[in-house]
Tab-separated table of C-alpha atoms and ligand atoms in Angstrom:
chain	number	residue	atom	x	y	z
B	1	UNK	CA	-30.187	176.564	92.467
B	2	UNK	CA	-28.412	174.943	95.312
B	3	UNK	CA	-24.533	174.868	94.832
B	4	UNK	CA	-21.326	174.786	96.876
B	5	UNK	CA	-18.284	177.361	96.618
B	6	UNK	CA	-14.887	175.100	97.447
B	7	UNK	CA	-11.613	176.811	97.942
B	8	UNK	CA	-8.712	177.489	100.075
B	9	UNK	CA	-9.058	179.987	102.623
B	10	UNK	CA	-8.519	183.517	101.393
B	11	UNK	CA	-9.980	182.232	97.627
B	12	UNK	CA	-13.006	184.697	97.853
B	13	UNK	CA	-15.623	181.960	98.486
B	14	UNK	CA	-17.382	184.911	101.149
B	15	UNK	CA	-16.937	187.724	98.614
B	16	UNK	CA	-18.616	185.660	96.035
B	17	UNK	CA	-21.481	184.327	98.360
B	18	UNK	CA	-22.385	187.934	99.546
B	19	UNK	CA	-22.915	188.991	95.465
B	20	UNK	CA	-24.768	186.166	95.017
B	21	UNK	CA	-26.823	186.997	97.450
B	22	UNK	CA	-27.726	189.804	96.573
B	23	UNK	CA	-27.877	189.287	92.916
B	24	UNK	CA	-29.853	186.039	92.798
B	25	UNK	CA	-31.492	185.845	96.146
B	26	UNK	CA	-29.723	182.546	97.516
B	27	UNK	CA	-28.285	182.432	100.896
B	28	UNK	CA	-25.403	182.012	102.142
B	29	UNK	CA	-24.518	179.149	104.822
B	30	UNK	CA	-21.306	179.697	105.761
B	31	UNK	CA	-20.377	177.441	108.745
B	32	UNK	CA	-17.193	179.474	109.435
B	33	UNK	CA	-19.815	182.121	110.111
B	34	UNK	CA	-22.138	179.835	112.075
B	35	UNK	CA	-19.342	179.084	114.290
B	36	UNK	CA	-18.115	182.154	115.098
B	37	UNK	CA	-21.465	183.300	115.984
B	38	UNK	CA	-21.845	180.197	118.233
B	39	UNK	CA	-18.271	181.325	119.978
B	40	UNK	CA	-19.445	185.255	120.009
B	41	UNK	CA	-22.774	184.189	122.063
B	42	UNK	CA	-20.507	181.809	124.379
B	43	UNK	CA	-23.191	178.536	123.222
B	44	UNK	CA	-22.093	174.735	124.212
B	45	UNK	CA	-20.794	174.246	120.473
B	46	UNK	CA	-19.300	177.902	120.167
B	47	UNK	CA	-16.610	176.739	123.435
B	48	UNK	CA	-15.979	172.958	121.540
B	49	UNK	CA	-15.019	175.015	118.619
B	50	UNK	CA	-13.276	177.747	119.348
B	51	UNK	CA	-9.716	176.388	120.480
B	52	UNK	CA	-10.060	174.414	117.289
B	53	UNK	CA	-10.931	177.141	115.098
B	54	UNK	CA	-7.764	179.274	117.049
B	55	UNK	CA	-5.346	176.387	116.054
B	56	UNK	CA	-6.513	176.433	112.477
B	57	UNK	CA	-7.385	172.834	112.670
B	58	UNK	CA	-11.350	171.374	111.866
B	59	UNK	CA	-14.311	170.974	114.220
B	60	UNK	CA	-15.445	167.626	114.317
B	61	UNK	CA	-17.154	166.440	111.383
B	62	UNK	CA	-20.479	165.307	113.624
B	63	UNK	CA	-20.536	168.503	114.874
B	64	UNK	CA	-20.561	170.438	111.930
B	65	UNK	CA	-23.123	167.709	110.128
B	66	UNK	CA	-25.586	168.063	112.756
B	67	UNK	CA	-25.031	172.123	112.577
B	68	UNK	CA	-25.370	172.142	108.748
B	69	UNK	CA	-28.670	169.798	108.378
B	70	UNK	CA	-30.211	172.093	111.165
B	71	UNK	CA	-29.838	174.620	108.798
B	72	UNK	CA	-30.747	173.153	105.512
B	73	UNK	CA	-34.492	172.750	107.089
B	74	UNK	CA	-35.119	176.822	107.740
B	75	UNK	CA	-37.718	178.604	105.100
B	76	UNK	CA	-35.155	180.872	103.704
B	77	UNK	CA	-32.850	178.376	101.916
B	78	UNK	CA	-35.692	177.697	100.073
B	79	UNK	CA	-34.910	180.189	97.554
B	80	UNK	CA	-31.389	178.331	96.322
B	81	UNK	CA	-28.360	178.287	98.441
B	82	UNK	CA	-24.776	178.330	99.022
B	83	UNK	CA	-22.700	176.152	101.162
B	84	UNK	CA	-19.080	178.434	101.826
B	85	UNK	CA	-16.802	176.115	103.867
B	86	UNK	CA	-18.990	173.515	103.734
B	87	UNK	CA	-18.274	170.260	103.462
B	88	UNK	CA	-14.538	170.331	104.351
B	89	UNK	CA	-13.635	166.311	104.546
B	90	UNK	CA	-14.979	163.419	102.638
B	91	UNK	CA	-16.754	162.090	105.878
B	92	UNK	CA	-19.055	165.772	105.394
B	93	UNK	CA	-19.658	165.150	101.715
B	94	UNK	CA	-20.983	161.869	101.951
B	95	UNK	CA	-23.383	163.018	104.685
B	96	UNK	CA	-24.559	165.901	102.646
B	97	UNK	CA	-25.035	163.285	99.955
B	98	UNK	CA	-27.246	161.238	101.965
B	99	UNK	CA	-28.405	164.664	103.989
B	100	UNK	CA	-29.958	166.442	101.130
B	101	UNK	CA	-31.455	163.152	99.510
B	102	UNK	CA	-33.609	162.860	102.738
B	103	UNK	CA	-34.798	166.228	102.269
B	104	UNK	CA	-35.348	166.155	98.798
B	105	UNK	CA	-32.695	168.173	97.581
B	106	UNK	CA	-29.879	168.358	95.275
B	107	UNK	CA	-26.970	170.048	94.503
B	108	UNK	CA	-26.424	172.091	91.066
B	109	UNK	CA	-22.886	172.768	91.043
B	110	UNK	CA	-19.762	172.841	92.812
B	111	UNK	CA	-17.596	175.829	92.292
B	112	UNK	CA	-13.637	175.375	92.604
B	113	UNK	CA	-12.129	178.643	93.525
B	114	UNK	CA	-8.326	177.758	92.399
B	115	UNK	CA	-5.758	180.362	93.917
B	116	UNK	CA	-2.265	180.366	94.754
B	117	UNK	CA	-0.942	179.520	98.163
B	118	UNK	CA	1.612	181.786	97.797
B	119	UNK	CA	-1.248	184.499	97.328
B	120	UNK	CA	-3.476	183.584	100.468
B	121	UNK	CA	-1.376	184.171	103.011
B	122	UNK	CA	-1.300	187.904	102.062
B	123	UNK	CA	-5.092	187.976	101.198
B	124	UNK	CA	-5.708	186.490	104.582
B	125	UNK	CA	-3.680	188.182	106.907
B	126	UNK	CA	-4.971	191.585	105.965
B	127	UNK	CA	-8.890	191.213	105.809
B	128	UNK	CA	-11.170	193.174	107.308
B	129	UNK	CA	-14.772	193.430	107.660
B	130	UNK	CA	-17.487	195.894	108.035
B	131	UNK	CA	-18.907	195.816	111.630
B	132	UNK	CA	-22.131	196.541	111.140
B	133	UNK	CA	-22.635	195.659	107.117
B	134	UNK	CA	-20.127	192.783	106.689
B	135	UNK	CA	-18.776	194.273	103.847
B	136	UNK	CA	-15.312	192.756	102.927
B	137	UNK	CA	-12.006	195.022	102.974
B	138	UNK	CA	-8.202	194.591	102.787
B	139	UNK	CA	-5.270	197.169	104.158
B	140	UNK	CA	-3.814	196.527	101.012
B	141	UNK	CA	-5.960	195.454	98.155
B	142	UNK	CA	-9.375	196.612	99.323
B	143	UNK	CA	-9.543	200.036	100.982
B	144	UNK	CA	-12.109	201.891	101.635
B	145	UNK	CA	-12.655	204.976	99.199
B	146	UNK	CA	-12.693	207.124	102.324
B	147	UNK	CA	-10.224	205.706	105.126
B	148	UNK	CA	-12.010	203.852	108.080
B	149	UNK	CA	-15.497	204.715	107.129
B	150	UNK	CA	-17.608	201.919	105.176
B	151	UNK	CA	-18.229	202.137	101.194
B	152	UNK	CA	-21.313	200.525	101.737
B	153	UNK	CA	-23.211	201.720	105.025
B	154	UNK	CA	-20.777	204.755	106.459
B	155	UNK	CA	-20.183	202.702	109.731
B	156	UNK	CA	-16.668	203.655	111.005
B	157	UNK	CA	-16.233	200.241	113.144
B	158	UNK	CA	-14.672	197.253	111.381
B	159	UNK	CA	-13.580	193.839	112.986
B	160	UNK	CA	-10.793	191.151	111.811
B	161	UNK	CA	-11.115	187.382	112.263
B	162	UNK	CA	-9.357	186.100	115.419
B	163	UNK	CA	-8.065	183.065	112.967
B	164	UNK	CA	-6.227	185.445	110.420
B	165	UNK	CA	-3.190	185.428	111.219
B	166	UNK	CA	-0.085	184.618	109.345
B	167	UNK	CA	0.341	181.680	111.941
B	168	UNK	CA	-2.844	179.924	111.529
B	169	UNK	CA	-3.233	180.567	108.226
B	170	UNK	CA	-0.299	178.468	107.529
B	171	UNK	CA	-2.761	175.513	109.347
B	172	UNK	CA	-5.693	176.297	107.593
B	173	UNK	CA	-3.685	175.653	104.281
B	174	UNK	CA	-2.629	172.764	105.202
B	175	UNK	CA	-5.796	171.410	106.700
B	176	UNK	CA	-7.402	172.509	103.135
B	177	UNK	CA	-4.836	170.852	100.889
B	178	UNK	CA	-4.897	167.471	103.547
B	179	UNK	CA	-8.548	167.221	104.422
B	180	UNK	CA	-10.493	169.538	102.224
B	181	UNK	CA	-8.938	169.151	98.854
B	182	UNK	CA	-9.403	165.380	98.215
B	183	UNK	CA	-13.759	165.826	98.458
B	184	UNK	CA	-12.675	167.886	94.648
B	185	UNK	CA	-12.363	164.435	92.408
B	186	UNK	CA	-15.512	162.857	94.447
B	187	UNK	CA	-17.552	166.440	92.738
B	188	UNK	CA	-15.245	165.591	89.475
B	189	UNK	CA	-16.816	162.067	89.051
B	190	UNK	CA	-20.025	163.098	89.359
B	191	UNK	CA	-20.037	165.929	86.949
B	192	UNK	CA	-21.003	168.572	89.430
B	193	UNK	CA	-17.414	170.147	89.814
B	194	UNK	CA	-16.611	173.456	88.080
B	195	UNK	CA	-13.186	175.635	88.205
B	196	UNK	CA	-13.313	179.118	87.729
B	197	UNK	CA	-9.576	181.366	88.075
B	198	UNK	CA	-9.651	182.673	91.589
B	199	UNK	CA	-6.789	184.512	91.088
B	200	UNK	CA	-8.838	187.038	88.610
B	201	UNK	CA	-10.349	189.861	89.737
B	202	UNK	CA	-12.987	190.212	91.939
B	203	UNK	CA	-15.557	190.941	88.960
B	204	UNK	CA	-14.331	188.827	86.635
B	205	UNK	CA	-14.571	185.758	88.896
B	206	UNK	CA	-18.090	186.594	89.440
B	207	UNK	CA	-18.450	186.849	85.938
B	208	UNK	CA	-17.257	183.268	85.126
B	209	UNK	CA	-19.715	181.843	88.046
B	210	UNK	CA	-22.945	184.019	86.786
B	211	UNK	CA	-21.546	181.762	83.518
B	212	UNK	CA	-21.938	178.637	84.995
B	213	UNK	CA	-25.167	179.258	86.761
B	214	UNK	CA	-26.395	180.425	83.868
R	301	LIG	P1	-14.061	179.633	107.566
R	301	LIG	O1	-14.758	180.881	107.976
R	301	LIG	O2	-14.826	178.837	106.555
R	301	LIG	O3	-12.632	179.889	107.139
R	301	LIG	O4	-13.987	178.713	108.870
R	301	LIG	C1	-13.280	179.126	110.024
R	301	LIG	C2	-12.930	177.920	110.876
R	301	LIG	O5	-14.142	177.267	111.304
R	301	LIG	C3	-12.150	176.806	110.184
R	301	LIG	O6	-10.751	177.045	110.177
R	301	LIG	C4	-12.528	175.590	111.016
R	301	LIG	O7	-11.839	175.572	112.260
R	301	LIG	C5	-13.997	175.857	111.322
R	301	LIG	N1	-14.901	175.277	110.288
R	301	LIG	C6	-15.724	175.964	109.439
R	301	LIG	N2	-16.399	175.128	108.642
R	301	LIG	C7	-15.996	173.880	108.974
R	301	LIG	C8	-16.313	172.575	108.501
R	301	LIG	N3	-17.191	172.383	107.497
R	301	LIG	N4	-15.692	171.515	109.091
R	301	LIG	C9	-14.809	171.681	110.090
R	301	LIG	N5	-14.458	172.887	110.575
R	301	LIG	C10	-15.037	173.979	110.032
């Protein structure tokens, strides 16, 4: 199964990957990830991208193309996978289009996460992450069961996106709502487009996608 998780920043696209994951054995390509991997080793893409990525604004959609059908062609996305911020403008869907009919793949499903702006901004700004796990936390909404050690692997370091802050996230919105949100009637037309309450909790929503997949 090969599907795509579209939403706003802050929807839970991440959350959701990371249980699918684990649950059905897909992978996750998340090209937010990708690039801040590429910025954390210092590579020729990582310093294009990461003023961009600081002013909440889009890497170039060649770029990000070229990044993403790289990827498609490792072993391990054999098993099903899931595209999380991925494609972002209709210039990216089309070239998956074409991208995965040269490899002789398809796409299953594409998941709308629908949430609130008014909501993101607060789920944004006060994410955290496991260091060493990547397990997903929140000062408000999320804490740990024991403060500043991790539920899932005990580590006591955590890190926080240089891009969530209450400033950018105000760009990233708008950049989703502008660039990202009209690919959602292309997925309509072709039957592959799903919405699913992102504004539900965290087990519920995974509920209504295990649905879907079936
Ligand atoms: P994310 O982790 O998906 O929120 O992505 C973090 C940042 O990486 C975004 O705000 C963009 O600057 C950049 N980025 C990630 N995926 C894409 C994409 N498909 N197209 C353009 N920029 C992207």
């Amino acid at each position: 199964m090969n599907i795509i998780l579209l939403g706003p920043p802050g929807a839970g696209k991440g959350t959701q990957a990371k249980r699918l994951e684990t649950g059905r054995g897909m992978i996750q390509l998340s090209t937010g990830d990708m690039l801040r991997a590429a910025v954390a080793a210092g590579t020729e893409l990582g310093q294009k991208a990461k003023e961009v990525m600081d002013a909440g604004q889009l890497v170039s959609d060649d770029l990000m193309i070229g990044l993403i059908s790289e990827r498609l062609d490792q072993d391990d996305t054999k098993g099903g996978f899931i595209l999380d911020g991925f494609p972002r403008t209709t210039a990216q869907a089309e070239a998956l289009d074409v991208m995965l009919e040269s490899k002789g793949l398809a796409l299953d499903y594409v998941i709308e996460l629908r949430v609130d702006d008014a909501a993101l901004v607060a789920r944004v700004v006060g994410r955290y992450t496991c260091a060493k796990c990547g397990q997903g936390y929140h000062d408000e909404f999320q804490k740990p069961a024991k403060e500043g050690v991790c539920d899932v692997c005990g580590s006591t370091e955590f890190k926080r996106r240089a891009d969530d802050t209450a400033e950018t996230v105000t760009s990233r919105l708008e950049a989703y709502h502008k660039q990202t949100a009209p690919i959602i009637p292309y997925y309509e037309k072709v039957g592959k487009l799903k919405t699913v309450d992102g504004m539900a909790e965290i087990d519920q929503v995974t509920r209504e996608i295990e649905a879907i997949l079936g």
